[in-house]
PDB file of C-alpha atoms in Angstrom:
ATOM      1  CA  MET A   1     -19.004  98.000 -49.209  1.00 50.00           C
ATOM      2  CA  GLY A   2     -19.952  96.215 -52.332  1.00 55.00           C
ATOM      3  CA  ILE A   3     -21.742  92.901 -52.773  1.00 53.00           C
ATOM      4  CA  LEU A   4     -18.403  91.161 -53.366  1.00 45.00           C
ATOM      5  CA  GLY A   5     -16.980  92.621 -50.232  1.00 39.00           C
ATOM      6  CA  LYS A   6     -19.998  91.595 -48.168  1.00 36.00           C
ATOM      7  CA  VAL A   7     -19.706  88.016 -49.403  1.00 41.00           C
ATOM      8  CA  LEU A   8     -16.090  87.882 -48.585  1.00 41.00           C
ATOM      9  CA  ALA A   9     -16.734  89.279 -45.207  1.00 40.00           C
ATOM     10  CA  VAL A  10     -19.444  86.660 -44.503  1.00 39.00           C
ATOM     11  CA  ILE A  11     -17.199  83.867 -45.769  1.00 38.00           C
ATOM     12  CA  SER A  12     -14.423  85.226 -43.557  1.00 38.00           C
ATOM     13  CA  LEU A  13     -16.657  85.237 -40.564  1.00 39.00           C
ATOM     14  CA  ILE A  14     -17.901  81.747 -41.276  1.00 38.00           C
ATOM     15  CA  LEU A  15     -14.218  80.519 -41.482  1.00 37.00           C
ATOM     16  CA  VAL A  16     -13.304  82.276 -38.258  1.00 41.00           C
ATOM     17  CA  LEU A  17     -16.243  80.748 -36.438  1.00 38.00           C
ATOM     18  CA  TRP A  18     -15.597  77.392 -38.064  1.00 37.00           C
ATOM     19  CA  GLY A  19     -11.967  77.618 -36.834  1.00 41.00           C
ATOM     20  CA  VAL A  20     -12.864  78.687 -33.479  1.00 42.00           C
ATOM     21  CA  TYR A  21     -15.392  75.890 -33.003  1.00 40.00           C
ATOM     22  CA  LEU A  22     -12.884  73.329 -34.519  1.00 40.00           C
ATOM     23  CA  GLY A  23     -10.232  74.438 -32.046  1.00 46.00           C
ATOM     24  CA  TYR A  24     -12.606  74.340 -29.125  1.00 42.00           C
ATOM     25  CA  ALA A  25     -13.915  70.864 -30.143  1.00 42.00           C
ATOM     26  CA  ILE A  26     -10.460  69.485 -30.501  1.00 47.00           C
ATOM     27  CA  LEU A  27      -9.119  71.001 -27.213  1.00 47.00           C
ATOM     28  CA  THR A  28     -12.266  69.922 -25.067  1.00 49.00           C
ATOM     29  CA  MET A  29     -13.149  66.620 -26.711  1.00 50.00           C
ATOM     30  CA  SER A  30     -12.470  63.394 -24.690  1.00 55.00           C
ATOM     31  CA  PRO A  31     -12.457  60.447 -27.180  1.00 56.00           C
ATOM     32  CA  GLN A  32     -13.582  57.236 -26.060  1.00 61.00           C
ATOM     33  CA  ILE A  33     -13.017  53.974 -27.748  1.00 64.00           C
ATOM     34  CA  SER A  34     -15.265  50.974 -27.562  1.00 66.00           C
ATOM     35  CA  GLY A  35     -14.964  47.815 -29.629  1.00 71.00           C
ATOM     36  CA  THR A  36     -16.340  44.294 -30.354  1.00 78.00           C
ATOM     37  CA  TRP A  37     -14.514  41.378 -31.596  1.00 83.00           C
ATOM     38  CA  GLY A  38     -15.257  40.549 -35.189  1.00 85.00           C
ATOM     39  CA  HIS A  39     -14.151  37.507 -37.150  1.00 89.00           C
ATOM     40  CA  VAL A  40     -11.559  35.512 -35.068  1.00 90.00           C
ATOM     41  CA  ASP A  41      -9.426  32.453 -36.178  1.00 91.00           C
ATOM     42  CA  GLU A  42      -5.948  31.197 -35.962  1.00 90.00           C
ATOM     43  CA  ASN A  43      -4.674  33.448 -38.848  1.00 92.00           C
ATOM     44  CA  SER A  44      -6.185  36.892 -37.969  1.00 91.00           C
ATOM     45  CA  VAL A  45      -8.298  38.766 -35.428  1.00 88.00           C
ATOM     46  CA  GLU A  46     -10.691  41.566 -36.320  1.00 87.00           C
ATOM     47  CA  LEU A  47     -11.699  44.243 -33.881  1.00 82.00           C
ATOM     48  CA  ASP A  48     -14.610  46.500 -34.796  1.00 82.00           C
ATOM     49  CA  ILE A  49     -13.818  49.901 -33.329  1.00 76.00           C
ATOM     50  CA  ASN A  50     -16.076  52.844 -32.644  1.00 72.00           C
ATOM     51  CA  VAL A  51     -14.412  56.215 -31.706  1.00 70.00           C
ATOM     52  CA  TYR A  52     -16.702  58.587 -29.835  1.00 63.00           C
ATOM     53  CA  PHE A  53     -15.405  62.089 -29.862  1.00 62.00           C
ATOM     54  CA  GLY A  54     -17.841  63.530 -27.319  1.00 61.00           C
ATOM     55  CA  LYS A  55     -19.131  66.313 -29.716  1.00 59.00           C
ATOM     56  CA  PRO A  56     -19.703  66.861 -33.360  1.00 62.00           C
ATOM     57  CA  LEU A  57     -16.573  67.626 -35.319  1.00 58.00           C
ATOM     58  CA  PRO A  58     -16.975  70.199 -38.270  1.00 54.00           C
ATOM     59  CA  ILE A  59     -14.637  68.264 -40.421  1.00 56.00           C
ATOM     60  CA  SER A  60     -14.781  65.464 -43.023  1.00 54.00           C
ATOM     61  CA  GLY A  61     -12.025  62.929 -43.340  1.00 57.00           C
ATOM     62  CA  GLY A  62     -10.678  60.021 -41.496  1.00 59.00           C
ATOM     63  CA  ILE A  63      -7.795  57.832 -40.852  1.00 64.00           C
ATOM     64  CA  GLU A  64      -7.166  56.156 -44.168  1.00 66.00           C
ATOM     65  CA  GLU A  65      -4.633  53.693 -42.535  1.00 69.00           C
ATOM     66  CA  ALA A  66      -3.183  53.078 -39.102  1.00 76.00           C
ATOM     67  CA  GLU A  67      -0.303  50.600 -38.785  1.00 83.00           C
ATOM     68  CA  VAL A  68       0.217  48.835 -35.397  1.00 86.00           C
ATOM     69  CA  TYR A  69       3.649  47.637 -34.551  1.00 89.00           C
ATOM     70  CA  TRP A  70       4.850  45.582 -31.483  1.00 89.00           C
ATOM     71  CA  ALA A  71       8.544  45.283 -30.791  1.00 92.00           C
ATOM     72  CA  GLY A  72       9.169  46.747 -34.186  1.00 92.00           C
ATOM     73  CA  ILE A  73       7.126  44.164 -36.064  1.00 93.00           C
ATOM     74  CA  LYS A  74       3.933  45.131 -37.833  1.00 92.00           C
ATOM     75  CA  ILE A  75       1.135  43.106 -36.353  1.00 89.00           C
ATOM     76  CA  GLY A  76      -2.074  44.844 -37.638  1.00 87.00           C
ATOM     77  CA  THR A  77      -3.722  47.472 -39.732  1.00 84.00           C
ATOM     78  CA  LEU A  78      -6.689  49.733 -38.963  1.00 78.00           C
ATOM     79  CA  LYS A  79      -8.354  50.694 -42.165  1.00 71.00           C
ATOM     80  CA  ASP A  80     -11.225  53.093 -43.309  1.00 67.00           C
ATOM     81  CA  LEU A  81     -12.015  54.884 -40.113  1.00 67.00           C
ATOM     82  CA  LYS A  82     -14.258  57.647 -41.572  1.00 67.00           C
ATOM     83  CA  ILE A  83     -15.238  60.986 -39.946  1.00 66.00           C
ATOM     84  CA  GLY A  84     -18.303  62.504 -41.310  1.00 56.00           C
ATOM     85  CA  PHE A  85     -18.977  66.109 -41.263  1.00 56.00           C
ATOM     86  CA  LEU A  86     -20.645  67.083 -37.709  1.00 55.00           C
ATOM     87  CA  LYS A  87     -20.464  63.508 -36.626  1.00 58.00           C
ATOM     88  CA  GLU A  88     -19.722  62.429 -33.245  1.00 66.00           C
ATOM     89  CA  ASN A  89     -18.088  59.165 -33.889  1.00 68.00           C
ATOM     90  CA  ALA A  90     -16.253  57.164 -36.507  1.00 71.00           C
ATOM     91  CA  ARG A  91     -15.971  53.453 -37.162  1.00 76.00           C
ATOM     92  CA  GLY A  92     -13.230  51.292 -38.502  1.00 76.00           C
ATOM     93  CA  VAL A  93     -11.950  47.663 -38.483  1.00 82.00           C
ATOM     94  CA  LEU A  94      -8.567  46.680 -36.801  1.00 82.00           C
ATOM     95  CA  VAL A  95      -7.063  43.512 -38.326  1.00 86.00           C
ATOM     96  CA  LEU A  96      -4.378  41.827 -36.299  1.00 88.00           C
ATOM     97  CA  ASN A  97      -2.064  39.162 -37.887  1.00 91.00           C
ATOM     98  CA  SER A  98      -1.898  36.221 -35.316  1.00 91.00           C
ATOM     99  CA  ASN A  99       1.439  34.918 -36.751  1.00 93.00           C
ATOM    100  CA  GLU A 100       3.216  38.277 -36.738  1.00 93.00           C
ATOM    101  CA  ALA A 101       1.858  38.821 -33.129  1.00 91.00           C
ATOM    102  CA  VAL A 102       3.582  35.546 -32.223  1.00 93.00           C
ATOM    103  CA  ASN A 103       6.802  36.728 -33.880  1.00 94.00           C
ATOM    104  CA  ALA A 104       6.541  40.123 -31.947  1.00 92.00           C
ATOM    105  CA  LEU A 105       6.032  38.146 -28.728  1.00 92.00           C
ATOM    106  CA  LYS A 106       9.388  36.335 -29.421  1.00 94.00           C
ATOM    107  CA  GLU A 107      11.190  39.717 -29.876  1.00 95.00           C
ATOM    108  CA  HIS A 108       9.648  40.989 -26.723  1.00 93.00           C
ATOM    109  CA  ILE A 109      10.928  38.036 -24.866  1.00 93.00           C
ATOM    110  CA  ARG A 110      14.377  38.488 -26.381  1.00 94.00           C
ATOM    111  CA  ASN A 111      14.361  42.036 -25.080  1.00 94.00           C
ATOM    112  CA  GLY A 112      13.703  40.814 -21.490  1.00 93.00           C
ATOM    113  CA  GLU A 113       9.913  41.265 -21.793  1.00 91.00           C
ATOM    114  CA  ARG A 114      10.270  44.934 -22.597  1.00 92.00           C
ATOM    115  CA  SER A 115       9.138  46.507 -25.918  1.00 91.00           C
ATOM    116  CA  GLU A 116       6.963  49.144 -27.337  1.00 90.00           C
ATOM    117  CA  VAL A 117       3.657  49.179 -29.047  1.00 85.00           C
ATOM    118  CA  GLU A 118       3.525  51.905 -31.769  1.00 85.00           C
ATOM    119  CA  VAL A 119       0.645  53.077 -33.969  1.00 81.00           C
ATOM    120  CA  LYS A 120       1.447  55.121 -37.221  1.00 79.00           C
ATOM    121  CA  ILE A 121      -1.455  57.041 -38.619  1.00 74.00           C
ATOM    122  CA  ARG A 122      -2.148  58.351 -42.058  1.00 70.00           C
ATOM    123  CA  GLY A 123      -5.355  60.305 -42.821  1.00 63.00           C
ATOM    124  CA  SER A 124      -6.844  63.327 -44.472  1.00 55.00           C
ATOM    125  CA  ILE A 125      -9.274  66.204 -43.705  1.00 58.00           C
ATOM    126  CA  PHE A 126     -11.584  67.338 -46.524  1.00 52.00           C
ATOM    127  CA  GLY A 127      -9.390  65.170 -48.784  1.00 51.00           C
ATOM    128  CA  LEU A 128      -6.191  66.865 -47.876  1.00 49.00           C
ATOM    129  CA  PRO A 129      -3.301  64.492 -46.533  1.00 53.00           C
ATOM    130  CA  LEU A 130      -2.955  66.478 -43.207  1.00 51.00           C
ATOM    131  CA  LEU A 131      -3.131  63.725 -40.814  1.00 56.00           C
ATOM    132  CA  ARG A 132       0.332  62.245 -40.150  1.00 64.00           C
ATOM    133  CA  GLY A 133       1.785  61.027 -36.898  1.00 71.00           C
ATOM    134  CA  SER A 134       2.558  58.268 -34.508  1.00 74.00           C
ATOM    135  CA  PHE A 135       2.393  57.452 -30.867  1.00 76.00           C
ATOM    136  CA  SER A 136       3.953  54.691 -28.759  1.00 80.00           C
ATOM    137  CA  GLN A 137       3.305  52.876 -25.379  1.00 81.00           C
ATOM    138  CA  PRO A 138       6.050  50.917 -23.513  1.00 87.00           C
ATOM    139  CA  LEU A 139       5.049  47.424 -22.520  1.00 84.00           C
ATOM    140  CA  GLU A 140       6.496  45.291 -19.764  1.00 88.00           C
ATOM    141  CA  THR A 141       5.316  41.929 -18.786  1.00 86.00           C
ATOM    142  CA  GLU A 142       6.145  39.112 -16.254  1.00 88.00           C
ATOM    143  CA  LEU A 143       4.957  36.063 -18.122  1.00 86.00           C
ATOM    144  CA  LEU A 144       7.252  33.697 -16.308  1.00 89.00           C
ATOM    145  CA  SER A 145       5.613  34.753 -12.935  1.00 87.00           C
ATOM    146  CA  TYR A 146       2.761  32.344 -13.870  1.00 80.00           C
ATOM    147  CA  ILE A 147       5.050  29.311 -13.302  1.00 85.00           C
ATOM    148  CA  SER A 148       7.889  30.711 -11.157  1.00 88.00           C
ATOM    149  CA  ASN A 149       5.637  30.885  -8.089  1.00 87.00           C
ATOM    150  CA  VAL A 150       4.126  27.380  -8.474  1.00 87.00           C
ATOM    151  CA  SER A 151       3.907  25.476  -5.196  1.00 90.00           C
ATOM    152  CA  ILE A 152       2.369  21.976  -4.702  1.00 90.00           C
ATOM    153  CA  GLU A 153       1.919  20.568  -1.193  1.00 92.00           C
ATOM    154  CA  SER A 154       2.987  16.987  -0.371  1.00 91.00           C
ATOM    155  CA  SER A 155       0.420  14.233  -0.185  1.00 88.00           C
ATOM    156  CA  GLY A 156       0.225  10.670   0.557  1.00 84.00           C
ATOM    157  CA  ASP A 157       0.356   8.207   3.667  1.00 81.00           C
ATOM    158  CA  LEU A 158       3.167   5.644   3.787  1.00 83.00           C
ATOM    159  CA  ILE A 159       5.083   7.166   1.151  1.00 88.00           C
ATOM    160  CA  LYS A 160       4.544  11.003   0.562  1.00 91.00           C
ATOM    161  CA  THR A 161       4.963  12.848  -2.641  1.00 92.00           C
ATOM    162  CA  PRO A 162       7.816  15.487  -2.773  1.00 93.00           C
ATOM    163  CA  ALA A 163       6.450  19.081  -2.321  1.00 94.00           C
ATOM    164  CA  ILE A 164       7.163  21.650  -4.786  1.00 93.00           C
ATOM    165  CA  GLU A 165       8.303  24.934  -3.323  1.00 95.00           C
ATOM    166  CA  GLY A 166       8.619  27.179  -6.359  1.00 93.00           C
ATOM    167  CA  MET A 167       9.957  27.064  -9.928  1.00 93.00           C
ATOM    168  CA  PRO A 168      12.220  29.953 -10.560  1.00 95.00           C
ATOM    169  CA  SER A 169      12.458  30.305 -14.292  1.00 94.00           C
ATOM    170  CA  GLN A 170      14.230  32.225 -16.920  1.00 95.00           C
ATOM    171  CA  TRP A 171      14.027  32.520 -20.617  1.00 95.00           C
ATOM    172  CA  GLY A 172      16.353  30.507 -22.750  1.00 95.00           C
ATOM    173  CA  GLU A 173      16.977  30.394 -26.450  1.00 95.00           C
ATOM    174  CA  VAL A 174      14.221  31.766 -28.827  1.00 95.00           C
ATOM    175  CA  LYS A 175      13.805  29.613 -32.041  1.00 92.00           C
ATOM    176  CA  GLU A 176      11.567  29.575 -35.020  1.00 89.00           C
ATOM    177  CA  ASP A 177       9.069  27.217 -33.609  1.00 93.00           C
ATOM    178  CA  THR A 178      10.007  27.014 -30.083  1.00 95.00           C
ATOM    179  CA  ILE A 179      10.922  29.149 -26.950  1.00 95.00           C
ATOM    180  CA  VAL A 180      13.012  27.490 -24.195  1.00 96.00           C
ATOM    181  CA  ILE A 181      12.429  27.996 -20.359  1.00 95.00           C
ATOM    182  CA  LEU A 182      14.967  26.879 -18.096  1.00 95.00           C
ATOM    183  CA  SER A 183      13.594  26.397 -14.418  1.00 94.00           C
ATOM    184  CA  ASP A 184      14.863  25.299 -11.118  1.00 95.00           C
ATOM    185  CA  VAL A 185      12.300  23.084  -9.341  1.00 94.00           C
ATOM    186  CA  ASN A 186      12.677  23.474  -5.551  1.00 96.00           C
ATOM    187  CA  LEU A 187      11.677  20.100  -3.963  1.00 95.00           C
ATOM    188  CA  TYR A 188      11.190  19.061  -0.242  1.00 96.00           C
ATOM    189  CA  ASN A 189      11.120  15.391   0.664  1.00 95.00           C
ATOM    190  CA  PRO A 190       8.999  14.795   3.825  1.00 95.00           C
ATOM    191  CA  ASN A 191       9.903  11.170   4.077  1.00 94.00           C
ATOM    192  CA  SER A 192      12.512   9.736   6.408  1.00 93.00           C
ATOM    193  CA  PHE A 193      14.407   8.297   3.487  1.00 93.00           C
ATOM    194  CA  PRO A 194      16.032   9.751   0.498  1.00 94.00           C
ATOM    195  CA  LEU A 195      14.305   9.864  -2.951  1.00 94.00           C
ATOM    196  CA  PRO A 196      16.548   9.638  -5.986  1.00 95.00           C
ATOM    197  CA  LEU A 197      14.789  11.586  -8.708  1.00 95.00           C
ATOM    198  CA  PHE A 198      15.421  10.231 -12.222  1.00 93.00           C
ATOM    199  CA  GLY A 199      12.700  11.885 -14.277  1.00 93.00           C
ATOM    200  CA  ILE A 200      10.283  14.772 -14.482  1.00 92.00           C
ATOM    201  CA  LYS A 201       7.393  15.062 -16.858  1.00 91.00           C
ATOM    202  CA  TYR A 202       6.003  18.665 -17.070  1.00 89.00           C
ATOM    203  CA  THR A 203       3.435  20.066 -19.416  1.00 93.00           C
ATOM    204  CA  ILE A 204       1.524  23.393 -19.858  1.00 92.00           C
ATOM    205  CA  ASP A 205      -2.000  23.449 -21.212  1.00 94.00           C
ATOM    206  CA  ALA A 206      -3.747  26.698 -22.383  1.00 91.00           C
ATOM    207  CA  ASN A 207      -7.414  26.518 -23.362  1.00 89.00           C
ATOM    208  CA  ASP A 208      -7.040  22.676 -23.895  1.00 87.00           C
ATOM    209  CA  TYR A 209      -3.998  23.175 -26.242  1.00 93.00           C
ATOM    210  CA  GLN A 210      -0.603  21.776 -25.087  1.00 95.00           C
ATOM    211  CA  ILE A 211       1.826  24.640 -25.500  1.00 94.00           C
ATOM    212  CA  ALA A 212       4.749  23.392 -23.535  1.00 94.00           C
ATOM    213  CA  GLN A 213       6.450  20.333 -22.261  1.00 94.00           C
ATOM    214  CA  GLY A 214       9.536  19.836 -20.086  1.00 92.00           C
ATOM    215  CA  GLU A 215      12.000  17.298 -18.979  1.00 92.00           C
ATOM    216  CA  LEU A 216      14.622  16.780 -16.269  1.00 93.00           C
ATOM    217  CA  LEU A 217      18.092  17.902 -17.295  1.00 94.00           C
ATOM    218  CA  GLU A 218      20.072  15.855 -14.661  1.00 92.00           C
ATOM    219  CA  ARG A 219      19.354  13.494 -11.894  1.00 93.00           C
ATOM    220  CA  VAL A 220      19.258  14.643  -8.334  1.00 95.00           C
ATOM    221  CA  THR A 221      18.632  12.940  -4.918  1.00 95.00           C
ATOM    222  CA  ILE A 222      16.357  14.624  -2.571  1.00 95.00           C
ATOM    223  CA  PRO A 223      17.611  13.892   0.987  1.00 96.00           C
ATOM    224  CA  ALA A 224      15.411  12.459   3.702  1.00 95.00           C
ATOM    225  CA  ASN A 225      13.419  15.481   5.370  1.00 96.00           C
ATOM    226  CA  GLY A 226      15.423  17.724   3.104  1.00 97.00           C
ATOM    227  CA  ARG A 227      15.574  19.802   0.082  1.00 96.00           C
ATOM    228  CA  ALA A 228      16.934  19.636  -3.377  1.00 96.00           C
ATOM    229  CA  THR A 229      16.893  21.607  -6.636  1.00 96.00           C
ATOM    230  CA  ALA A 230      16.004  19.877  -9.990  1.00 95.00           C
ATOM    231  CA  LYS A 231      16.775  21.624 -13.264  1.00 95.00           C
ATOM    232  CA  ILE A 232      14.286  21.291 -16.025  1.00 95.00           C
ATOM    233  CA  LYS A 233      14.164  22.466 -19.669  1.00 95.00           C
ATOM    234  CA  THR A 234      10.792  23.376 -21.069  1.00 94.00           C
ATOM    235  CA  LEU A 235       9.968  23.864 -24.751  1.00 95.00           C
ATOM    236  CA  VAL A 236       7.209  26.290 -25.575  1.00 94.00           C
ATOM    237  CA  ASP A 237       5.551  25.191 -28.971  1.00 95.00           C
ATOM    238  CA  THR A 238       4.821  28.668 -30.603  1.00 94.00           C
ATOM    239  CA  THR A 239       3.046  27.026 -33.570  1.00 94.00           C
ATOM    240  CA  VAL A 240       0.011  26.557 -31.453  1.00 94.00           C
ATOM    241  CA  LEU A 241      -0.054  30.028 -29.947  1.00 93.00           C
ATOM    242  CA  PRO A 242      -2.236  31.575 -32.856  1.00 93.00           C
ATOM    243  CA  ASN A 243      -4.918  28.906 -31.884  1.00 93.00           C
ATOM    244  CA  VAL A 244      -4.502  29.887 -28.215  1.00 92.00           C
ATOM    245  CA  ILE A 245      -4.955  33.509 -29.025  1.00 90.00           C
ATOM    246  CA  ALA A 246      -8.096  32.898 -30.960  1.00 91.00           C
ATOM    247  CA  GLU A 247      -9.529  30.749 -28.212  1.00 92.00           C
ATOM    248  CA  HIS A 248      -8.546  33.320 -25.479  1.00 90.00           C
ATOM    249  CA  ILE A 249     -10.681  35.921 -27.407  1.00 88.00           C
ATOM    250  CA  ASN A 250     -13.696  33.538 -28.132  1.00 90.00           C
ATOM    251  CA  ARG A 251     -13.587  32.823 -24.256  1.00 90.00           C
ATOM    252  CA  GLY A 252     -14.150  36.482 -23.537  1.00 87.00           C
ATOM    253  CA  GLU A 253     -10.378  37.290 -23.194  1.00 88.00           C
ATOM    254  CA  THR A 254      -9.957  34.646 -20.493  1.00 91.00           C
ATOM    255  CA  SER A 255      -7.484  31.701 -20.629  1.00 91.00           C
ATOM    256  CA  GLU A 256      -6.884  28.849 -18.238  1.00 91.00           C
ATOM    257  CA  LEU A 257      -3.324  27.517 -17.832  1.00 89.00           C
ATOM    258  CA  THR A 258      -2.940  24.027 -16.473  1.00 92.00           C
ATOM    259  CA  LEU A 259       0.388  22.829 -15.162  1.00 91.00           C
ATOM    260  CA  LYS A 260       0.929  19.187 -14.737  1.00 91.00           C
ATOM    261  CA  LEU A 261       3.947  17.647 -13.014  1.00 90.00           C
ATOM    262  CA  SER A 262       4.901  13.951 -12.618  1.00 93.00           C
ATOM    263  CA  LEU A 263       8.089  12.768 -10.680  1.00 93.00           C
ATOM    264  CA  GLY A 264       9.875   9.680 -11.243  1.00 94.00           C
ATOM    265  CA  VAL A 265      11.872   8.558  -8.076  1.00 93.00           C
ATOM    266  CA  LYS A 266      13.270   5.476  -6.691  1.00 91.00           C
ATOM    267  CA  VAL A 267      11.904   4.132  -3.463  1.00 90.00           C
ATOM    268  CA  PHE A 268      14.119   1.306  -2.040  1.00 85.00           C
ATOM    269  CA  SER A 269      15.400   0.517  -5.499  1.00 83.00           C
ATOM    270  CA  ARG A 270      11.961   0.555  -6.884  1.00 88.00           C
ATOM    271  CA  GLU A 271      11.014   3.169  -9.529  1.00 91.00           C
ATOM    272  CA  VAL A 272       7.788   4.925  -8.660  1.00 90.00           C
ATOM    273  CA  THR A 273       6.030   7.703 -10.522  1.00 91.00           C
ATOM    274  CA  PHE A 274       4.190  10.290  -8.532  1.00 90.00           C
ATOM    275  CA  GLU A 275       1.505  12.257 -10.312  1.00 91.00           C
ATOM    276  CA  LEU A 276       1.190  15.660  -8.529  1.00 90.00           C
ATOM    277  CA  PRO A 277      -2.016  17.572  -8.454  1.00 90.00           C
ATOM    278  CA  ALA A 278      -2.512  19.950 -11.482  1.00 90.00           C
ATOM    279  CA  VAL A 279      -2.147  23.709 -10.926  1.00 88.00           C
ATOM    280  CA  LYS A 280      -4.462  25.941 -12.753  1.00 89.00           C
ATOM    281  CA  LYS A 281      -4.209  29.751 -13.252  1.00 86.00           C
ATOM    282  CA  THR A 282      -6.563  32.096 -15.008  1.00 88.00           C
ATOM    283  CA  VAL A 283      -5.189  34.781 -17.355  1.00 85.00           C
ATOM    284  CA  GLU A 284      -7.552  37.580 -18.176  1.00 86.00           C
ATOM    285  CA  THR A 285      -7.143  40.696 -20.457  1.00 81.00           C
ATOM    286  CA  ASN A 286      -9.189  43.661 -21.480  1.00 79.00           C
ATOM    287  CA  ILE A 287      -7.557  44.749 -24.840  1.00 71.00           C
ATOM    288  CA  VAL A 288     -10.113  47.501 -25.654  1.00 65.00           C
ATOM    289  CA  GLU A 289      -9.931  49.081 -22.336  1.00 69.00           C
ATOM    290  CA  GLU A 290      -6.039  49.200 -22.381  1.00 66.00           C
ATOM    291  CA  LEU A 291      -6.194  50.575 -26.015  1.00 61.00           C
ATOM    292  CA  ASN A 292      -8.493  53.303 -24.956  1.00 57.00           C
ATOM    293  CA  TRP A 293      -6.259  54.211 -21.969  1.00 59.00           C
ATOM    294  CA  ALA A 294      -3.230  54.309 -24.209  1.00 53.00           C
ATOM    295  CA  LEU A 295      -4.890  56.644 -26.737  1.00 51.00           C
ATOM    296  CA  SER A 296      -6.345  59.004 -24.058  1.00 52.00           C
ATOM    297  CA  ARG A 297      -2.879  59.669 -22.456  1.00 53.00           C
TER     298      ARG A 297
END
């Protein structure tokens, strides 16, 4: 065998060994994703992502761009996630558009709180455009459960406040700047006399931002020691949601919802306003963990 033949044989052996190791690395690797929040404001959210492959990869390349879609709307882009030769990890920055995320939320609600999160990937290996693909994850939520199960006990001495025994709710019209919620407020009157209800003031605050306010649609009388249902219409102000998102992340992915209700009733022909105790609920997320779970499926 000549020198050229020996060189080609060595190169062939190296390529075979490289291919075997690459196949082994890809088949046995268990990638993990960790991240830390970067710059966050009402316009955009940045997530610094580190992908750990579990072992060195004998390739050079990376994801040039990954587009993130929610409910068919592009909400973010992952750029410049580079993979160095024989490196165990890669880093990149995911930039989310807060306003587009709110638009995707509207579409998610229009579809009955069912949608898909899809990631489209474009990348290269050794400069060759070999990485093309996408994956999706279905998403279902029950956002109205935070208000539908609200209950407030009666209080007071001579005149007791009506009790709230639930607020079954459903989504109404979704507009450019507002989302409508229609609720049935189940009321119990513990007094021995009827209470004509002429008004309800209802607000929802999230992280000190007022995101919704509601009002009574039609008057109703709560019978003595009896129950009645009051229909209210609540308008969610979607223009403040980008601020709420930013504050949610800055608080360690924790938000506090505060529901406030006041009832205007007539007691012996006299108008009285009852301020009911505020209801507070905590909303927590772990976006990075859920992203890692979705990618490892």
